[in-house]
mmCIF file of C-alpha atoms in Angstrom:
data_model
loop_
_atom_site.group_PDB
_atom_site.id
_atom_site.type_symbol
_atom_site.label_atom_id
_atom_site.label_comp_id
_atom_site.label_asym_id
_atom_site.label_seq_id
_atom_site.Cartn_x
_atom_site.Cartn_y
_atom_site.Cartn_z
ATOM 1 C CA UNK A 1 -28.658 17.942 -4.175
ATOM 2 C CA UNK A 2 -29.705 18.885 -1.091
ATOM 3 C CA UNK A 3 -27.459 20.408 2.009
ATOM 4 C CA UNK A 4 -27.648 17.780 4.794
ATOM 5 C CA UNK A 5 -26.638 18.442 7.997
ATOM 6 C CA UNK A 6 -24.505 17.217 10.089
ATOM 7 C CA UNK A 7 -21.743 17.241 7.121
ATOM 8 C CA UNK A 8 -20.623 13.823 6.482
ATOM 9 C CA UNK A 9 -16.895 13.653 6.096
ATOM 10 C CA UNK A 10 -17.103 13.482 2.826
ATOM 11 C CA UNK A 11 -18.436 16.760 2.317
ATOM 12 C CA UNK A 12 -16.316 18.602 4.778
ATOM 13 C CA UNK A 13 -13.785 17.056 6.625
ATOM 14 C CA UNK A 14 -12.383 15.257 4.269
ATOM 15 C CA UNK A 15 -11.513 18.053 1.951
ATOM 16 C CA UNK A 16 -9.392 19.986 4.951
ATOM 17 C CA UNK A 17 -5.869 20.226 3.986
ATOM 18 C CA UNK A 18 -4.535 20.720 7.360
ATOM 19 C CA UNK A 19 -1.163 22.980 7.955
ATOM 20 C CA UNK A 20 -1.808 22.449 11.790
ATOM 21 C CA UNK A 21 -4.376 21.627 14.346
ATOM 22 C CA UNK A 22 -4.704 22.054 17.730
ATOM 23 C CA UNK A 23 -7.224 19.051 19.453
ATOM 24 C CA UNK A 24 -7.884 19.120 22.943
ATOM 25 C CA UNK A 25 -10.756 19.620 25.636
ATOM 26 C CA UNK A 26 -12.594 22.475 27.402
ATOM 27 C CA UNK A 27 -13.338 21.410 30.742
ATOM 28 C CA UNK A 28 -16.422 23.381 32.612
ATOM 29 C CA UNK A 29 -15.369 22.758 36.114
ATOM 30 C CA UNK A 30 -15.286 25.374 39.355
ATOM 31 C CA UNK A 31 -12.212 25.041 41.131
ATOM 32 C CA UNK A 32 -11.989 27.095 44.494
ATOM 33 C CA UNK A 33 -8.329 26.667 46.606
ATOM 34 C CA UNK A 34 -7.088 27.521 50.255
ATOM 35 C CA UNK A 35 -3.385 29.046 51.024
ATOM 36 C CA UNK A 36 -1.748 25.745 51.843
ATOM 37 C CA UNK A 37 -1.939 24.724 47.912
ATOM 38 C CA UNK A 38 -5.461 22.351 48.575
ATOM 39 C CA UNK A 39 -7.729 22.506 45.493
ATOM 40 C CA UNK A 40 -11.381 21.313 45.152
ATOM 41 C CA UNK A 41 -12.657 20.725 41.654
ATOM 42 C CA UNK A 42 -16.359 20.261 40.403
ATOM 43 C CA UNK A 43 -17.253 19.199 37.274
ATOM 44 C CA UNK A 44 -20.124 21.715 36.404
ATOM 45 C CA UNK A 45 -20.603 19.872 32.379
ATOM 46 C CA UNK A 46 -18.692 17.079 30.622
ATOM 47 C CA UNK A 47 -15.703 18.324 29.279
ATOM 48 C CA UNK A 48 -16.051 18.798 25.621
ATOM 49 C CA UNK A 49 -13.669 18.477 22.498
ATOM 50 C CA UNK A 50 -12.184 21.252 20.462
ATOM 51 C CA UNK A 51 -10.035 21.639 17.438
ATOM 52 C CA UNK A 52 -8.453 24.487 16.161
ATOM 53 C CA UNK A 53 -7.813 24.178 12.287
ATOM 54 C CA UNK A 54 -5.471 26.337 10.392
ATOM 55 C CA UNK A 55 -5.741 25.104 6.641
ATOM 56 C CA UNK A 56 -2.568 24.958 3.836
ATOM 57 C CA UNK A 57 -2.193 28.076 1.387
ATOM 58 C CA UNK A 58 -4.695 26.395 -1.386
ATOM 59 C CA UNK A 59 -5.526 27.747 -4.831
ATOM 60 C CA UNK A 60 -8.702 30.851 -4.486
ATOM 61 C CA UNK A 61 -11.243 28.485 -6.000
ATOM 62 C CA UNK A 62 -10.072 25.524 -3.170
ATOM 63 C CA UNK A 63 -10.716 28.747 -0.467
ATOM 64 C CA UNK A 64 -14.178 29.716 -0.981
ATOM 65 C CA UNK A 65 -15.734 26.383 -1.422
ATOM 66 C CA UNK A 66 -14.492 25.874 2.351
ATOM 67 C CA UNK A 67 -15.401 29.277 3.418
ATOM 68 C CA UNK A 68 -18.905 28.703 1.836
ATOM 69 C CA UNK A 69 -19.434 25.647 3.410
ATOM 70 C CA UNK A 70 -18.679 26.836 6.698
ATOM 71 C CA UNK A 71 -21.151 30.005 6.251
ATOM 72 C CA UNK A 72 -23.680 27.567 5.286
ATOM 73 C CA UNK A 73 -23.755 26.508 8.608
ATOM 74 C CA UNK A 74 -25.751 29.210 9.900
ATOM 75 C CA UNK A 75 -22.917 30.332 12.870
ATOM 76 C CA UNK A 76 -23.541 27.633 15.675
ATOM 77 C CA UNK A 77 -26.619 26.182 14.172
ATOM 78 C CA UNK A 78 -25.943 23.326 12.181
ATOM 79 C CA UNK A 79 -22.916 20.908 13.006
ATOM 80 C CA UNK A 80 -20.365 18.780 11.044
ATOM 81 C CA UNK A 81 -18.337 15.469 12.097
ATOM 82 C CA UNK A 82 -14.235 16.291 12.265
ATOM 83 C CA UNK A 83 -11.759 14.023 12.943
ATOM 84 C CA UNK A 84 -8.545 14.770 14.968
ATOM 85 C CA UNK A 85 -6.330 14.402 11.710
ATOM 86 C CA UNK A 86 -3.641 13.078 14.479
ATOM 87 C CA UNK A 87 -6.006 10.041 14.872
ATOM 88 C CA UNK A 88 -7.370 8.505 11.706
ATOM 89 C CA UNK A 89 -6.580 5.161 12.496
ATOM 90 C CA UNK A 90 -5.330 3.710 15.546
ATOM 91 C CA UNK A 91 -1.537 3.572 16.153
ATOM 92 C CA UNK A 92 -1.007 -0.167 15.554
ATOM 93 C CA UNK A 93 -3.034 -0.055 12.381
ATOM 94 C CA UNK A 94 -1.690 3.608 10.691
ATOM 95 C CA UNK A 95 -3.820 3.440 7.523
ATOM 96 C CA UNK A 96 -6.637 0.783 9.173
ATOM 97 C CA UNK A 97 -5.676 -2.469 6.536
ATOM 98 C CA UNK A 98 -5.683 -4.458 9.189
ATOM 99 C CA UNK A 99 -8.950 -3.683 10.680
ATOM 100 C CA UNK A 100 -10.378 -4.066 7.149
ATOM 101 C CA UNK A 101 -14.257 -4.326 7.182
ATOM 102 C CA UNK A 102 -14.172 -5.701 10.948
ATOM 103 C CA UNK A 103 -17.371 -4.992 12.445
ATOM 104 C CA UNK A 104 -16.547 -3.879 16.358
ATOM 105 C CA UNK A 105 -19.096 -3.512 18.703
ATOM 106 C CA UNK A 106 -18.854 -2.574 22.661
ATOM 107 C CA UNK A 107 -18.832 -6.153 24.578
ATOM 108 C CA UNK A 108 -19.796 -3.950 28.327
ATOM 109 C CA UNK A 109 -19.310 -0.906 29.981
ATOM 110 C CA UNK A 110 -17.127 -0.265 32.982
ATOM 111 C CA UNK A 111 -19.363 -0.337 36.004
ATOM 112 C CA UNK A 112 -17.792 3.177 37.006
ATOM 113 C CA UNK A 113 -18.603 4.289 33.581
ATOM 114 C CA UNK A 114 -15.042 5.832 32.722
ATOM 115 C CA UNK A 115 -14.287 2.107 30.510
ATOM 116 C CA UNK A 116 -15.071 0.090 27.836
ATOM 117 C CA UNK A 117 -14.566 -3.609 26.404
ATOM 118 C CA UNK A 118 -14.652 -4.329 22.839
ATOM 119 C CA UNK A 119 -15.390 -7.157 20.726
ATOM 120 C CA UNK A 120 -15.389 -8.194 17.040
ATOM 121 C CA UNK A 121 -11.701 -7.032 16.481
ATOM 122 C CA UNK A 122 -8.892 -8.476 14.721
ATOM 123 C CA UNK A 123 -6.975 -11.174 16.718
ATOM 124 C CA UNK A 124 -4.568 -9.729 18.928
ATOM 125 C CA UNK A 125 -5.869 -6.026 17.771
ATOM 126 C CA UNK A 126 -3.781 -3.477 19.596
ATOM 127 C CA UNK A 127 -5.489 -0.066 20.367
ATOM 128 C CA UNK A 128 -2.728 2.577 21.855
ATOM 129 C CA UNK A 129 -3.495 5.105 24.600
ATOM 130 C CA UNK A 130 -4.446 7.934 22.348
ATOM 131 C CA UNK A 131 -6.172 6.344 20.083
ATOM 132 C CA UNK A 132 -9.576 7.940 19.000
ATOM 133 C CA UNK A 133 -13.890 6.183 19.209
ATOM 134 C CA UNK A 134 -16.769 6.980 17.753
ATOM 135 C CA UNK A 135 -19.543 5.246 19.227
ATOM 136 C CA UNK A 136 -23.678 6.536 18.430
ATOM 137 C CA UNK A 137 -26.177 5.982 20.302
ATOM 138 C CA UNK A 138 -29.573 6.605 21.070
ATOM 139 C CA UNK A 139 -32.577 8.195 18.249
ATOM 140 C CA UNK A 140 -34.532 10.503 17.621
ATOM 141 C CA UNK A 141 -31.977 12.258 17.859
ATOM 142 C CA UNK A 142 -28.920 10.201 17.235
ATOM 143 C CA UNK A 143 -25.940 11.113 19.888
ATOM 144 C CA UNK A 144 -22.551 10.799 18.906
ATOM 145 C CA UNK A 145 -20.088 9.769 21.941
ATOM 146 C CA UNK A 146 -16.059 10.700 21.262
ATOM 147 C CA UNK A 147 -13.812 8.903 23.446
ATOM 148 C CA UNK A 148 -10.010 8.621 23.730
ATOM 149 C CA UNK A 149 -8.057 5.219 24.678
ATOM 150 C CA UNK A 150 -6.613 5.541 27.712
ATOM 151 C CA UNK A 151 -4.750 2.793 28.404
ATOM 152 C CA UNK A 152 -3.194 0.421 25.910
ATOM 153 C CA UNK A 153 -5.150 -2.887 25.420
ATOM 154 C CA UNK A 154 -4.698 -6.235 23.351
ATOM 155 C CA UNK A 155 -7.633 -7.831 21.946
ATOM 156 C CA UNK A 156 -7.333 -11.949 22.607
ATOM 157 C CA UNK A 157 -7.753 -14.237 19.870
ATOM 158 C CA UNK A 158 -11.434 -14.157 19.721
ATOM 159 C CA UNK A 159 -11.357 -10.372 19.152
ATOM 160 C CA UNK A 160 -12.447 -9.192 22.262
ATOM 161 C CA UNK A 161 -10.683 -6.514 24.550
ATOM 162 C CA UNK A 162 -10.550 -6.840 28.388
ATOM 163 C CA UNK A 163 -12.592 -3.772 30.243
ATOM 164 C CA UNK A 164 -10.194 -0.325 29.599
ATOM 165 C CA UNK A 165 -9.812 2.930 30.297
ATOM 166 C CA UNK A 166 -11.328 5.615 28.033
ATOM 167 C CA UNK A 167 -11.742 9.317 28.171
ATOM 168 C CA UNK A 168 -14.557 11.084 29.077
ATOM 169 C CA UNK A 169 -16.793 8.911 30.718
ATOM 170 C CA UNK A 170 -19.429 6.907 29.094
ATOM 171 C CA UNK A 171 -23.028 8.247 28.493
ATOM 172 C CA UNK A 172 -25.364 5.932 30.121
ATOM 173 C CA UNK A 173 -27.269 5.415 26.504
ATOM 174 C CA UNK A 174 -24.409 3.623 25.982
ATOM 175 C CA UNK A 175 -24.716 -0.360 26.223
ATOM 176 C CA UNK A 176 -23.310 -3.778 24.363
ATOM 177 C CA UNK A 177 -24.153 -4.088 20.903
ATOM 178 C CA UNK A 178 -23.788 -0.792 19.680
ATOM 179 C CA UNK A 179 -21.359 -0.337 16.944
ATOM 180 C CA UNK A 180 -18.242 1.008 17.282
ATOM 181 C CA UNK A 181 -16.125 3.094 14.431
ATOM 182 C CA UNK A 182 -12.398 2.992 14.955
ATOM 183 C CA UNK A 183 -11.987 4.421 11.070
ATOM 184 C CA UNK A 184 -11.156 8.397 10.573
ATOM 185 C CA UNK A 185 -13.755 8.597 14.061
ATOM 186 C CA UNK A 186 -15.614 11.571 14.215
ATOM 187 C CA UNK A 187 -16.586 14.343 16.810
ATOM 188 C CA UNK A 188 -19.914 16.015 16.110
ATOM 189 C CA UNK A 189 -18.972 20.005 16.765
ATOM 190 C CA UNK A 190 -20.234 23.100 15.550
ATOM 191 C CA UNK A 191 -18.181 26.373 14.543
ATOM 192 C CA UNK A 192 -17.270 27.734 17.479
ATOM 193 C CA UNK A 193 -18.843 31.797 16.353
ATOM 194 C CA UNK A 194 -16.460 34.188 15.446
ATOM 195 C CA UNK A 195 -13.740 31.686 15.386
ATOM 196 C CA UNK A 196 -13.724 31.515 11.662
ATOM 197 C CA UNK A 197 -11.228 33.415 8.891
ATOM 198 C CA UNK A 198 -11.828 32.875 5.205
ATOM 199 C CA UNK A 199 -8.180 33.248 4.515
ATOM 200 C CA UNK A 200 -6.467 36.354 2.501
ATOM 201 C CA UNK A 201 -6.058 36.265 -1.485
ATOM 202 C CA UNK A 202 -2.882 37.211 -2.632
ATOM 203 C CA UNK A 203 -2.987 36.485 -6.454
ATOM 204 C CA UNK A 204 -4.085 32.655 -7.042
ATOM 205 C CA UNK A 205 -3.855 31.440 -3.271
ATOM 206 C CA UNK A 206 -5.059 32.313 -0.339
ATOM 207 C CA UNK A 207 -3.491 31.945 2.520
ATOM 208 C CA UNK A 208 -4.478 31.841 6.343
ATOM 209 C CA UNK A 209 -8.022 29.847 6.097
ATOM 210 C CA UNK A 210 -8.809 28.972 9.670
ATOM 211 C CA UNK A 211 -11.726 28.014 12.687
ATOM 212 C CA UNK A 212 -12.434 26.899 15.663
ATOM 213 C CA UNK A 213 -14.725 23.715 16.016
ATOM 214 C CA UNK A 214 -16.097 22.433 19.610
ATOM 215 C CA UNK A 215 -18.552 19.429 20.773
ATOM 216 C CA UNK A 216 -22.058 19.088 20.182
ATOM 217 C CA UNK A 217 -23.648 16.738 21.968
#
């Protein structure tokens, strides 16, 4: 079969028994200050997710398929989808039952493009501040957009959420309609170079398996 790229979860993420992770951003901003403690920011680029991964002791065999998968993506040149292990599911819903099969789709876009409203949710569907989206968009190619709930929200009865807050803002390919995965989402990264260790062997397990992961948009 065939190497596709990016990985599906299947073939990567999935198979990641995680000791710890570390998910968070890297902002690209210039900051310049004056001596009474004033600060002026600009945002140079979008922020964009990272992960650092430090993988469980695991059996050798366990080890080097992960290792070879990750040298099989060429450095920084082919990309994966990862999920922040911390956010599989949303909050309310810890292993997704009660989202079942629901097919969610964005209902509009905040006009100051920093929020969303959903529809096609569970009655009374709670997402938590936190929470983790996975909305694509676009073709040729197909962008993947990775947002974070900021603010908690009810859907009504019909399924659909008022407009909130999300995290970063929302790329204007973005519209109603498009489908909307709330289910292990997924960031679209690539190995961050250099950032990965293949773990020491010490008799039957190796030990110390880690890498560094960031957006790729």
């Amino acid at each position: 079969m065939t190497v596709t790229y990016p990985y599906a979860l299947s073939v990567f993420a999935d198979l990641l028994k995680i000791a710890s992770v570390v998910w968070d951003v890297q902002r690209n901003d210039e900051l310049s200050g004056s001596g009474d403690g004033r600060v002026w920011q600009a945002e140079l680029a979008p922020p964009l997710w990272t992960g650092t991964v430090t993988l469980a002791d695991m059996y050798n065999a366990e080890a080097k398929q992960i290792a070879a998968r990750i040298r099989k993506l060429h450095g920084a040149q082919e990309a994966l989808f990862l999920y922040d292990p911390l956010s599989k599911y949303p909050q309310a819903d810890p292993d997704g039952t009660v989202l079942g099969a629901s097919a969610v789709k964005v209902a509009a876009v905040g006009g100051n493009f920093d929020a969303l409203s959903l529809k096609g949710l569970p009655a009374n569907y709670v997402l938590t501040v936190g929470d983790k989206i996975q909305i694509a968009y676009g073709s040729n190619p197909t962008r993947y957009a990775f947002f974070e709930v900021s603010e908690t929200v009810a859907a009504n009865g019909s399924g659909v959420t008022a407009i909130f807050s999300v995290f970063p803002f929302v790329p204007a390919g973005i519209a109603a309609e498009l489908t909307v995965t709330l289910t292990r989402p997924a960031c679209k990264c690539i190995i961050i170079p250099g950032s990965s260790n293949p773990g020491t062997a010490s008799g039957p397990i190796t030990s110390g398996l880690t890498f560094k992961v960031i957006q790729k948009k």
